[in-house]
Amino acid sequence: MKQNSNYRLDIIPGLGIALIALIYLLMVPGIQTFIGMGSTPLTNHFVPYLWGGALLVLGLYVAVRGFRKRAAFIKAGGKIEKFDLKTAVNEKAEVIASFVALTVYVALMDAVGFVPMTIVYLFFQILILTPKHEWKKAYIPALIIGVICSVVLYYVFRYHLNVLLPQGILKAFGL
């Protein structure tokens, strides 16, 4: 990694986190208020506002830290090179692929179900994090890990914690 791009490791994620926090905070008023017994002034908006506010503060802190690093780099005589999106994407391919896999996992979980989607997600996530030259060795262990973890998690959540997970296609088998 080039020395002058180190500040970008703070600026870009910091601004991204701050943007996500703002969107999150804008969605909090849409949460239906549950009054409960009415014995506390806190509603179910308190924790989302707390988390969203903390995330916004941390995102802005990281971004400001990046801008300070950039200013110090320029002051020390550093030359800012043009940002190359293709190079940045290639350097962070695993991170981008992980976010894409997670997005597909969440988007399809209701329709397909927890167990099948978790198997597929874990399989691909293990491959994403495995060096490409070792993929042939990783297929079977990744599949085994995906199946075992998915079934165990479903069993624990469904039968011991009484948490309903999306069944999806498992409804057809009565599970």
mmCIF file of N, CA, C and O in Angstrom, residues 53-152:
data_model
loop_
_atom_site.group_PDB
_atom_site.id
_atom_site.type_symbol
_atom_site.label_atom_id
_atom_site.label_comp_id
_atom_site.label_asym_id
_atom_site.label_seq_id
_atom_site.Cartn_x
_atom_site.Cartn_y
_atom_site.Cartn_z
ATOM 1 N N GLY A 53 -26.471 7.469 17.361
ATOM 2 C CA GLY A 53 -25.676 8.646 17.713
ATOM 3 C C GLY A 53 -24.220 8.290 17.957
ATOM 4 O O GLY A 53 -23.306 8.995 17.514
ATOM 5 N N ALA A 54 -23.997 7.182 18.663
ATOM 6 C CA ALA A 54 -22.620 6.741 18.922
ATOM 7 C C ALA A 54 -21.918 6.375 17.613
ATOM 8 O O ALA A 54 -20.748 6.730 17.407
ATOM 9 N N LEU A 55 -22.626 5.702 16.723
ATOM 10 C CA LEU A 55 -22.041 5.333 15.430
ATOM 11 C C LEU A 55 -21.711 6.574 14.609
ATOM 12 O O LEU A 55 -20.655 6.644 13.965
ATOM 13 N N LEU A 56 -22.587 7.578 14.645
ATOM 14 C CA LEU A 56 -22.337 8.824 13.921
ATOM 15 C C LEU A 56 -21.112 9.534 14.479
ATOM 16 O O LEU A 56 -20.236 9.970 13.718
ATOM 17 N N VAL A 57 -21.015 9.632 15.796
ATOM 18 C CA VAL A 57 -19.861 10.287 16.424
ATOM 19 C C VAL A 57 -18.571 9.541 16.072
ATOM 20 O O VAL A 57 -17.562 10.161 15.701
ATOM 21 N N LEU A 58 -18.584 8.219 16.154
ATOM 22 C CA LEU A 58 -17.375 7.451 15.843
ATOM 23 C C LEU A 58 -16.995 7.569 14.374
ATOM 24 O O LEU A 58 -15.813 7.700 14.028
ATOM 25 N N GLY A 59 -17.980 7.530 13.477
ATOM 26 C CA GLY A 59 -17.701 7.684 12.045
ATOM 27 C C GLY A 59 -17.087 9.034 11.738
ATOM 28 O O GLY A 59 -16.113 9.141 10.982
ATOM 29 N N LEU A 60 -17.657 10.092 12.327
ATOM 30 C CA LEU A 60 -17.098 11.431 12.111
ATOM 31 C C LEU A 60 -15.706 11.557 12.713
ATOM 32 O O LEU A 60 -14.822 12.191 12.126
ATOM 33 N N TYR A 61 -15.487 10.941 13.873
ATOM 34 C CA TYR A 61 -14.160 10.963 14.488
ATOM 35 C C TYR A 61 -13.117 10.322 13.569
ATOM 36 O O TYR A 61 -12.026 10.863 13.364
ATOM 37 N N VAL A 62 -13.454 9.170 13.018
ATOM 38 C CA VAL A 62 -12.518 8.473 12.129
ATOM 39 C C VAL A 62 -12.253 9.314 10.880
ATOM 40 O O VAL A 62 -11.117 9.423 10.421
ATOM 41 N N ALA A 63 -13.292 9.944 10.321
ATOM 42 C CA ALA A 63 -13.115 10.784 9.129
ATOM 43 C C ALA A 63 -12.239 11.996 9.441
ATOM 44 O O ALA A 63 -11.326 12.327 8.666
ATOM 45 N N VAL A 64 -12.486 12.649 10.561
ATOM 46 C CA VAL A 64 -11.674 13.817 10.942
ATOM 47 C C VAL A 64 -10.229 13.394 11.163
ATOM 48 O O VAL A 64 -9.294 14.104 10.745
ATOM 49 N N ARG A 65 -10.023 12.246 11.775
ATOM 50 C CA ARG A 65 -8.665 11.734 11.957
ATOM 51 C C ARG A 65 -7.976 11.537 10.609
ATOM 52 O O ARG A 65 -6.801 11.858 10.440
ATOM 53 N N GLY A 66 -8.716 11.038 9.622
ATOM 54 C CA GLY A 66 -8.159 10.868 8.286
ATOM 55 C C GLY A 66 -7.801 12.186 7.632
ATOM 56 O O GLY A 66 -6.752 12.312 6.994
ATOM 57 N N PHE A 67 -8.664 13.186 7.787
ATOM 58 C CA PHE A 67 -8.361 14.506 7.215
ATOM 59 C C PHE A 67 -7.148 15.129 7.902
ATOM 60 O O PHE A 67 -6.340 15.800 7.246
ATOM 61 N N ARG A 68 -6.988 14.889 9.197
ATOM 62 C CA ARG A 68 -5.796 15.393 9.895
ATOM 63 C C ARG A 68 -4.535 14.689 9.394
ATOM 64 O O ARG A 68 -3.487 15.312 9.231
ATOM 65 N N LYS A 69 -4.614 13.371 9.174
ATOM 66 C CA LYS A 69 -3.465 12.636 8.623
ATOM 67 C C LYS A 69 -3.104 13.160 7.247
ATOM 68 O O LYS A 69 -1.926 13.302 6.904
ATOM 69 N N ARG A 70 -4.123 13.440 6.441
ATOM 70 C CA ARG A 70 -3.901 13.975 5.089
ATOM 71 C C ARG A 70 -3.203 15.329 5.162
ATOM 72 O O ARG A 70 -2.240 15.589 4.430
ATOM 73 N N ALA A 71 -3.675 16.206 6.055
ATOM 74 C CA ALA A 71 -3.068 17.531 6.205
ATOM 75 C C ALA A 71 -1.621 17.410 6.662
ATOM 76 O O ALA A 71 -0.738 18.121 6.163
ATOM 77 N N ALA A 72 -1.352 16.493 7.598
ATOM 78 C CA ALA A 72 0.019 16.296 8.078
ATOM 79 C C ALA A 72 0.901 15.748 6.958
ATOM 80 O O ALA A 72 2.070 16.132 6.836
ATOM 81 N N PHE A 73 0.343 14.865 6.129
ATOM 82 C CA PHE A 73 1.104 14.306 5.016
ATOM 83 C C PHE A 73 1.471 15.394 4.011
ATOM 84 O O PHE A 73 2.608 15.461 3.545
ATOM 85 N N ILE A 74 0.526 16.252 3.710
ATOM 86 C CA ILE A 74 0.785 17.349 2.764
ATOM 87 C C ILE A 74 1.785 18.328 3.358
ATOM 88 O O ILE A 74 2.709 18.794 2.675
ATOM 89 N N LYS A 75 1.633 18.636 4.649
ATOM 90 C CA LYS A 75 2.548 19.567 5.319
ATOM 91 C C LYS A 75 3.975 19.031 5.343
ATOM 92 O O LYS A 75 4.939 19.782 5.261
ATOM 93 N N ALA A 76 4.117 17.707 5.426
ATOM 94 C CA ALA A 76 5.443 17.089 5.447
ATOM 95 C C ALA A 76 6.046 17.001 4.048
ATOM 96 O O ALA A 76 7.135 16.460 3.875
ATOM 97 N N GLY A 77 5.346 17.515 3.054
ATOM 98 C CA GLY A 77 5.873 17.519 1.692
ATOM 99 C C GLY A 77 5.397 16.359 0.840
ATOM 100 O O GLY A 77 5.908 16.145 -0.257
ATOM 101 N N GLY A 78 4.440 15.617 1.312
ATOM 102 C CA GLY A 78 3.915 14.497 0.550
ATOM 103 C C GLY A 78 3.084 14.969 -0.636
ATOM 104 O O GLY A 78 2.457 16.023 -0.594
ATOM 105 N N LYS A 79 3.105 14.184 -1.682
ATOM 106 C CA LYS A 79 2.354 14.521 -2.888
ATOM 107 C C LYS A 79 1.150 13.586 -2.984
ATOM 108 O O LYS A 79 1.292 12.371 -2.933
ATOM 109 N N ILE A 80 -0.016 14.177 -3.140
ATOM 110 C CA ILE A 80 -1.243 13.413 -3.255
ATOM 111 C C ILE A 80 -1.355 12.882 -4.678
ATOM 112 O O ILE A 80 -1.339 13.646 -5.638
ATOM 113 N N GLU A 81 -1.454 11.570 -4.781
ATOM 114 C CA GLU A 81 -1.622 10.956 -6.092
ATOM 115 C C GLU A 81 -3.096 10.819 -6.412
ATOM 116 O O GLU A 81 -3.938 10.775 -5.523
ATOM 117 N N LYS A 82 -3.388 10.720 -7.692
ATOM 118 C CA LYS A 82 -4.766 10.577 -8.137
ATOM 119 C C LYS A 82 -5.327 9.246 -7.626
ATOM 120 O O LYS A 82 -4.662 8.219 -7.670
ATOM 121 N N PHE A 83 -6.551 9.297 -7.174
ATOM 122 C CA PHE A 83 -7.232 8.106 -6.663
ATOM 123 C C PHE A 83 -7.631 7.220 -7.832
ATOM 124 O O PHE A 83 -8.279 7.676 -8.773
ATOM 125 N N ASP A 84 -7.227 5.962 -7.788
ATOM 126 C CA ASP A 84 -7.561 5.014 -8.840
ATOM 127 C C ASP A 84 -8.556 4.001 -8.285
ATOM 128 O O ASP A 84 -8.211 3.174 -7.443
ATOM 129 N N LEU A 85 -9.797 4.086 -8.743
ATOM 130 C CA LEU A 85 -10.858 3.226 -8.229
ATOM 131 C C LEU A 85 -10.572 1.757 -8.508
ATOM 132 O O LEU A 85 -10.798 0.904 -7.652
ATOM 133 N N LYS A 86 -10.052 1.444 -9.683
ATOM 134 C CA LYS A 86 -9.787 0.046 -10.042
ATOM 135 C C LYS A 86 -8.757 -0.571 -9.085
ATOM 136 O O LYS A 86 -8.938 -1.695 -8.619
ATOM 137 N N THR A 87 -7.715 0.167 -8.780
ATOM 138 C CA THR A 87 -6.697 -0.326 -7.853
ATOM 139 C C THR A 87 -7.277 -0.493 -6.450
ATOM 140 O O THR A 87 -7.010 -1.490 -5.780
ATOM 141 N N ALA A 88 -8.080 0.471 -6.026
ATOM 142 C CA ALA A 88 -8.691 0.390 -4.700
ATOM 143 C C ALA A 88 -9.612 -0.816 -4.593
ATOM 144 O O ALA A 88 -9.617 -1.511 -3.575
ATOM 145 N N VAL A 89 -10.385 -1.085 -5.645
ATOM 146 C CA VAL A 89 -11.285 -2.237 -5.636
ATOM 147 C C VAL A 89 -10.479 -3.533 -5.603
ATOM 148 O O VAL A 89 -10.816 -4.468 -4.876
ATOM 149 N N ASN A 90 -9.407 -3.604 -6.376
ATOM 150 C CA ASN A 90 -8.565 -4.802 -6.380
ATOM 151 C C ASN A 90 -7.910 -5.044 -5.023
ATOM 152 O O ASN A 90 -7.770 -6.189 -4.591
ATOM 153 N N GLU A 91 -7.505 -3.962 -4.339
ATOM 154 C CA GLU A 91 -6.873 -4.108 -3.028
ATOM 155 C C GLU A 91 -7.867 -4.585 -1.972
ATOM 156 O O GLU A 91 -7.493 -5.230 -1.010
ATOM 157 N N LYS A 92 -9.125 -4.248 -2.150
ATOM 158 C CA LYS A 92 -10.150 -4.580 -1.155
ATOM 159 C C LYS A 92 -11.182 -5.570 -1.704
ATOM 160 O O LYS A 92 -12.334 -5.576 -1.282
ATOM 161 N N ALA A 93 -10.786 -6.427 -2.610
ATOM 162 C CA ALA A 93 -11.725 -7.351 -3.256
ATOM 163 C C ALA A 93 -12.410 -8.273 -2.255
ATOM 164 O O ALA A 93 -13.617 -8.534 -2.369
ATOM 165 N N GLU A 94 -11.674 -8.764 -1.262
ATOM 166 C CA GLU A 94 -12.265 -9.666 -0.278
ATOM 167 C C GLU A 94 -13.325 -8.957 0.564
ATOM 168 O O GLU A 94 -14.361 -9.528 0.878
ATOM 169 N N VAL A 95 -13.062 -7.712 0.915
ATOM 170 C CA VAL A 95 -14.022 -6.952 1.715
ATOM 171 C C VAL A 95 -15.289 -6.704 0.909
ATOM 172 O O VAL A 95 -16.409 -6.888 1.408
ATOM 173 N N ILE A 96 -15.140 -6.303 -0.336
ATOM 174 C CA ILE A 96 -16.289 -6.041 -1.199
ATOM 175 C C ILE A 96 -17.082 -7.323 -1.433
ATOM 176 O O ILE A 96 -18.317 -7.326 -1.336
ATOM 177 N N ALA A 97 -16.385 -8.411 -1.710
ATOM 178 C CA ALA A 97 -17.063 -9.692 -1.918
ATOM 179 C C ALA A 97 -17.799 -10.137 -0.650
ATOM 180 O O ALA A 97 -18.900 -10.691 -0.726
ATOM 181 N N SER A 98 -17.226 -9.875 0.521
ATOM 182 C CA SER A 98 -17.886 -10.229 1.784
ATOM 183 C C SER A 98 -19.175 -9.434 1.965
ATOM 184 O O SER A 98 -20.203 -9.988 2.386
ATOM 185 N N PHE A 99 -19.134 -8.154 1.655
ATOM 186 C CA PHE A 99 -20.355 -7.333 1.763
ATOM 187 C C PHE A 99 -21.413 -7.781 0.766
ATOM 188 O O PHE A 99 -22.604 -7.816 1.095
ATOM 189 N N VAL A 100 -20.997 -8.133 -0.445
ATOM 190 C CA VAL A 100 -21.957 -8.615 -1.444
ATOM 191 C C VAL A 100 -22.582 -9.923 -0.966
ATOM 192 O O VAL A 100 -23.800 -10.106 -1.037
ATOM 193 N N ALA A 101 -21.761 -10.833 -0.470
ATOM 194 C CA ALA A 101 -22.273 -12.119 0.025
ATOM 195 C C ALA A 101 -23.243 -11.913 1.188
ATOM 196 O O ALA A 101 -24.303 -12.549 1.248
ATOM 197 N N LEU A 102 -22.908 -11.018 2.100
ATOM 198 C CA LEU A 102 -23.778 -10.743 3.238
ATOM 199 C C LEU A 102 -25.098 -10.122 2.787
ATOM 200 O O LEU A 102 -26.166 -10.467 3.295
ATOM 201 N N THR A 103 -25.037 -9.231 1.808
ATOM 202 C CA THR A 103 -26.251 -8.598 1.284
ATOM 203 C C THR A 103 -27.163 -9.629 0.625
ATOM 204 O O THR A 103 -28.381 -9.635 0.856
ATOM 205 N N VAL A 104 -26.594 -10.514 -0.178
ATOM 206 C CA VAL A 104 -27.389 -11.569 -0.823
ATOM 207 C C VAL A 104 -27.978 -12.498 0.230
ATOM 208 O O VAL A 104 -29.152 -12.887 0.152
ATOM 209 N N TYR A 105 -27.199 -12.836 1.239
ATOM 210 C CA TYR A 105 -27.653 -13.694 2.343
ATOM 211 C C TYR A 105 -28.873 -13.104 3.030
ATOM 212 O O TYR A 105 -29.894 -13.775 3.209
ATOM 213 N N VAL A 106 -28.789 -11.839 3.396
ATOM 214 C CA VAL A 106 -29.894 -11.189 4.095
ATOM 215 C C VAL A 106 -31.110 -11.037 3.175
ATOM 216 O O VAL A 106 -32.245 -11.260 3.589
ATOM 217 N N ALA A 107 -30.873 -10.693 1.914
ATOM 218 C CA ALA A 107 -31.979 -10.463 0.979
ATOM 219 C C ALA A 107 -32.768 -11.736 0.689
ATOM 220 O O ALA A 107 -33.985 -11.687 0.512
ATOM 221 N N LEU A 108 -32.109 -12.876 0.655
ATOM 222 C CA LEU A 108 -32.776 -14.127 0.292
ATOM 223 C C LEU A 108 -33.193 -14.987 1.478
ATOM 224 O O LEU A 108 -33.845 -16.021 1.291
ATOM 225 N N MET A 109 -32.838 -14.578 2.696
ATOM 226 C CA MET A 109 -33.090 -15.449 3.846
ATOM 227 C C MET A 109 -34.572 -15.731 4.054
ATOM 228 O O MET A 109 -34.943 -16.874 4.327
ATOM 229 N N ASP A 110 -35.449 -14.743 3.935
ATOM 230 C CA ASP A 110 -36.874 -14.993 4.149
ATOM 231 C C ASP A 110 -37.432 -15.970 3.126
ATOM 232 O O ASP A 110 -38.206 -16.864 3.472
ATOM 233 N N ALA A 111 -37.056 -15.806 1.884
ATOM 234 C CA ALA A 111 -37.612 -16.663 0.826
ATOM 235 C C ALA A 111 -37.029 -18.072 0.862
ATOM 236 O O ALA A 111 -37.756 -19.051 0.730
ATOM 237 N N VAL A 112 -35.737 -18.186 1.048
ATOM 238 C CA VAL A 112 -35.073 -19.487 0.972
ATOM 239 C C VAL A 112 -35.048 -20.181 2.335
ATOM 240 O O VAL A 112 -35.183 -21.397 2.413
ATOM 241 N N GLY A 113 -34.864 -19.405 3.392
ATOM 242 C CA GLY A 113 -34.810 -19.978 4.727
ATOM 243 C C GLY A 113 -33.441 -19.836 5.361
ATOM 244 O O GLY A 113 -32.426 -19.673 4.673
ATOM 245 N N PHE A 114 -33.426 -19.913 6.698
ATOM 246 C CA PHE A 114 -32.182 -19.722 7.440
ATOM 247 C C PHE A 114 -31.147 -20.795 7.128
ATOM 248 O O PHE A 114 -29.995 -20.488 6.820
ATOM 249 N N VAL A 115 -31.537 -22.054 7.228
ATOM 250 C CA VAL A 115 -30.561 -23.140 7.091
ATOM 251 C C VAL A 115 -29.924 -23.172 5.702
ATOM 252 O O VAL A 115 -28.688 -23.129 5.591
ATOM 253 N N PRO A 116 -30.701 -23.214 4.618
ATOM 254 C CA PRO A 116 -30.044 -23.267 3.302
ATOM 255 C C PRO A 116 -29.199 -22.024 3.001
ATOM 256 O O PRO A 116 -28.090 -22.139 2.467
ATOM 257 N N MET A 117 -29.705 -20.842 3.367
ATOM 258 C CA MET A 117 -28.944 -19.629 3.068
ATOM 259 C C MET A 117 -27.684 -19.533 3.912
ATOM 260 O O MET A 117 -26.654 -19.056 3.442
ATOM 261 N N THR A 118 -27.753 -20.006 5.155
ATOM 262 C CA THR A 118 -26.564 -19.969 6.003
ATOM 263 C C THR A 118 -25.509 -20.944 5.490
ATOM 264 O O THR A 118 -24.314 -20.640 5.514
ATOM 265 N N ILE A 119 -25.946 -22.103 5.013
ATOM 266 C CA ILE A 119 -24.996 -23.048 4.411
ATOM 267 C C ILE A 119 -24.294 -22.404 3.228
ATOM 268 O O ILE A 119 -23.055 -22.424 3.131
ATOM 269 N N VAL A 120 -25.069 -21.808 2.333
ATOM 270 C CA VAL A 120 -24.501 -21.179 1.130
ATOM 271 C C VAL A 120 -23.607 -20.010 1.521
ATOM 272 O O VAL A 120 -22.491 -19.860 1.001
ATOM 273 N N TYR A 121 -24.086 -19.176 2.448
ATOM 274 C CA TYR A 121 -23.292 -18.010 2.859
ATOM 275 C C TYR A 121 -21.965 -18.428 3.479
ATOM 276 O O TYR A 121 -20.909 -17.899 3.123
ATOM 277 N N LEU A 122 -22.001 -19.355 4.427
ATOM 278 C CA LEU A 122 -20.754 -19.780 5.074
ATOM 279 C C LEU A 122 -19.794 -20.414 4.074
ATOM 280 O O LEU A 122 -18.585 -20.185 4.131
ATOM 281 N N PHE A 123 -20.336 -21.205 3.150
ATOM 282 C CA PHE A 123 -19.494 -21.826 2.133
ATOM 283 C C PHE A 123 -18.748 -20.757 1.337
ATOM 284 O O PHE A 123 -17.522 -20.795 1.202
ATOM 285 N N PHE A 124 -19.498 -19.781 0.814
ATOM 286 C CA PHE A 124 -18.865 -18.743 -0.004
ATOM 287 C C PHE A 124 -17.985 -17.810 0.819
ATOM 288 O O PHE A 124 -16.928 -17.377 0.343
ATOM 289 N N GLN A 125 -18.376 -17.520 2.052
ATOM 290 C CA GLN A 125 -17.554 -16.644 2.882
ATOM 291 C C GLN A 125 -16.216 -17.297 3.222
ATOM 292 O O GLN A 125 -15.182 -16.638 3.219
ATOM 293 N N ILE A 126 -16.231 -18.591 3.466
ATOM 294 C CA ILE A 126 -14.971 -19.304 3.714
ATOM 295 C C ILE A 126 -14.097 -19.265 2.466
ATOM 296 O O ILE A 126 -12.887 -19.030 2.555
ATOM 297 N N LEU A 127 -14.696 -19.459 1.301
ATOM 298 C CA LEU A 127 -13.912 -19.392 0.063
ATOM 299 C C LEU A 127 -13.372 -17.984 -0.189
ATOM 300 O O LEU A 127 -12.243 -17.824 -0.655
ATOM 301 N N ILE A 128 -14.174 -16.970 0.111
ATOM 302 C CA ILE A 128 -13.719 -15.588 -0.081
ATOM 303 C C ILE A 128 -12.478 -15.319 0.761
ATOM 304 O O ILE A 128 -11.540 -14.659 0.309
ATOM 305 N N LEU A 129 -12.463 -15.849 1.977
ATOM 306 C CA LEU A 129 -11.350 -15.585 2.879
ATOM 307 C C LEU A 129 -10.186 -16.558 2.726
ATOM 308 O O LEU A 129 -9.158 -16.395 3.373
ATOM 309 N N THR A 130 -10.347 -17.554 1.857
ATOM 310 C CA THR A 130 -9.281 -18.512 1.590
ATOM 311 C C THR A 130 -8.508 -18.060 0.353
ATOM 312 O O THR A 130 -9.114 -17.653 -0.628
ATOM 313 N N PRO A 131 -7.180 -18.124 0.375
ATOM 314 C CA PRO A 131 -6.425 -17.783 -0.834
ATOM 315 C C PRO A 131 -6.868 -18.652 -2.020
ATOM 316 O O PRO A 131 -7.142 -19.848 -1.854
ATOM 317 N N LYS A 132 -6.945 -18.060 -3.202
ATOM 318 C CA LYS A 132 -7.497 -18.754 -4.371
ATOM 319 C C LYS A 132 -6.744 -20.031 -4.718
ATOM 320 O O LYS A 132 -7.345 -20.987 -5.184
ATOM 321 N N HIS A 133 -5.453 -20.068 -4.478
ATOM 322 C CA HIS A 133 -4.691 -21.269 -4.827
ATOM 323 C C HIS A 133 -5.017 -22.454 -3.905
ATOM 324 O O HIS A 133 -4.635 -23.582 -4.190
ATOM 325 N N GLU A 134 -5.737 -22.216 -2.802
ATOM 326 C CA GLU A 134 -6.107 -23.291 -1.880
ATOM 327 C C GLU A 134 -7.597 -23.635 -1.943
ATOM 328 O O GLU A 134 -8.092 -24.401 -1.110
ATOM 329 N N TRP A 135 -8.306 -23.085 -2.912
ATOM 330 C CA TRP A 135 -9.755 -23.316 -3.002
ATOM 331 C C TRP A 135 -10.101 -24.789 -3.195
ATOM 332 O O TRP A 135 -11.070 -25.266 -2.629
ATOM 333 N N LYS A 136 -9.342 -25.526 -4.001
ATOM 334 C CA LYS A 136 -9.666 -26.939 -4.249
ATOM 335 C C LYS A 136 -9.659 -27.744 -2.957
ATOM 336 O O LYS A 136 -10.455 -28.658 -2.786
ATOM 337 N N LYS A 137 -8.764 -27.404 -2.034
ATOM 338 C CA LYS A 137 -8.703 -28.084 -0.744
ATOM 339 C C LYS A 137 -9.804 -27.620 0.204
ATOM 340 O O LYS A 137 -10.125 -28.315 1.157
ATOM 341 N N ALA A 138 -10.370 -26.447 -0.053
ATOM 342 C CA ALA A 138 -11.303 -25.835 0.896
ATOM 343 C C ALA A 138 -12.768 -26.158 0.619
ATOM 344 O O ALA A 138 -13.612 -25.923 1.483
ATOM 345 N N TYR A 139 -13.107 -26.687 -0.549
ATOM 346 C CA TYR A 139 -14.518 -26.914 -0.889
ATOM 347 C C TYR A 139 -15.226 -27.816 0.122
ATOM 348 O O TYR A 139 -16.273 -27.462 0.659
ATOM 349 N N ILE A 140 -14.678 -28.990 0.363
ATOM 350 C CA ILE A 140 -15.332 -29.961 1.242
ATOM 351 C C ILE A 140 -15.375 -29.456 2.689
ATOM 352 O O ILE A 140 -16.444 -29.484 3.315
ATOM 353 N N PRO A 141 -14.249 -28.971 3.270
ATOM 354 C CA PRO A 141 -14.326 -28.453 4.642
ATOM 355 C C PRO A 141 -15.299 -27.268 4.771
ATOM 356 O O PRO A 141 -16.021 -27.172 5.761
ATOM 357 N N ALA A 142 -15.342 -26.409 3.765
ATOM 358 C CA ALA A 142 -16.254 -25.263 3.821
ATOM 359 C C ALA A 142 -17.702 -25.726 3.808
ATOM 360 O O ALA A 142 -18.546 -25.200 4.545
ATOM 361 N N LEU A 143 -17.995 -26.720 3.006
ATOM 362 C CA LEU A 143 -19.353 -27.251 2.945
ATOM 363 C C LEU A 143 -19.730 -27.939 4.263
ATOM 364 O O LEU A 143 -20.836 -27.745 4.784
ATOM 365 N N ILE A 144 -18.822 -28.711 4.818
ATOM 366 C CA ILE A 144 -19.074 -29.393 6.088
ATOM 367 C C ILE A 144 -19.304 -28.371 7.202
ATOM 368 O O ILE A 144 -20.256 -28.496 7.992
ATOM 369 N N ILE A 145 -18.467 -27.356 7.278
ATOM 370 C CA ILE A 145 -18.622 -26.311 8.293
ATOM 371 C C ILE A 145 -19.954 -25.594 8.116
ATOM 372 O O ILE A 145 -20.675 -25.340 9.089
ATOM 373 N N GLY A 146 -20.302 -25.280 6.871
ATOM 374 C CA GLY A 146 -21.571 -24.605 6.601
ATOM 375 C C GLY A 146 -22.761 -25.419 7.051
ATOM 376 O O GLY A 146 -23.674 -24.900 7.703
ATOM 377 N N VAL A 147 -22.770 -26.706 6.736
ATOM 378 C CA VAL A 147 -23.894 -27.568 7.105
ATOM 379 C C VAL A 147 -23.985 -27.726 8.618
ATOM 380 O O VAL A 147 -25.059 -27.541 9.214
ATOM 381 N N ILE A 148 -22.882 -28.048 9.262
ATOM 382 C CA ILE A 148 -22.895 -28.280 10.710
ATOM 383 C C ILE A 148 -23.294 -27.010 11.459
ATOM 384 O O ILE A 148 -24.180 -27.042 12.329
ATOM 385 N N CYS A 149 -22.670 -25.886 11.131
ATOM 386 C CA CYS A 149 -22.984 -24.634 11.839
ATOM 387 C C CYS A 149 -24.435 -24.226 11.629
ATOM 388 O O CYS A 149 -25.104 -23.799 12.572
ATOM 389 N N SER A 150 -24.939 -24.354 10.409
ATOM 390 C CA SER A 150 -26.316 -23.958 10.125
ATOM 391 C C SER A 150 -27.317 -24.801 10.895
ATOM 392 O O SER A 150 -28.256 -24.273 11.500
ATOM 393 N N VAL A 151 -27.132 -26.103 10.869
ATOM 394 C CA VAL A 151 -28.064 -26.996 11.546
ATOM 395 C C VAL A 151 -27.994 -26.804 13.064
ATOM 396 O O VAL A 151 -29.037 -26.731 13.736
ATOM 397 N N VAL A 152 -26.800 -26.689 13.611
ATOM 398 C CA VAL A 152 -26.656 -26.498 15.056
ATOM 399 C C VAL A 152 -27.268 -25.164 15.486
ATOM 400 O O VAL A 152 -28.004 -25.098 16.477
#
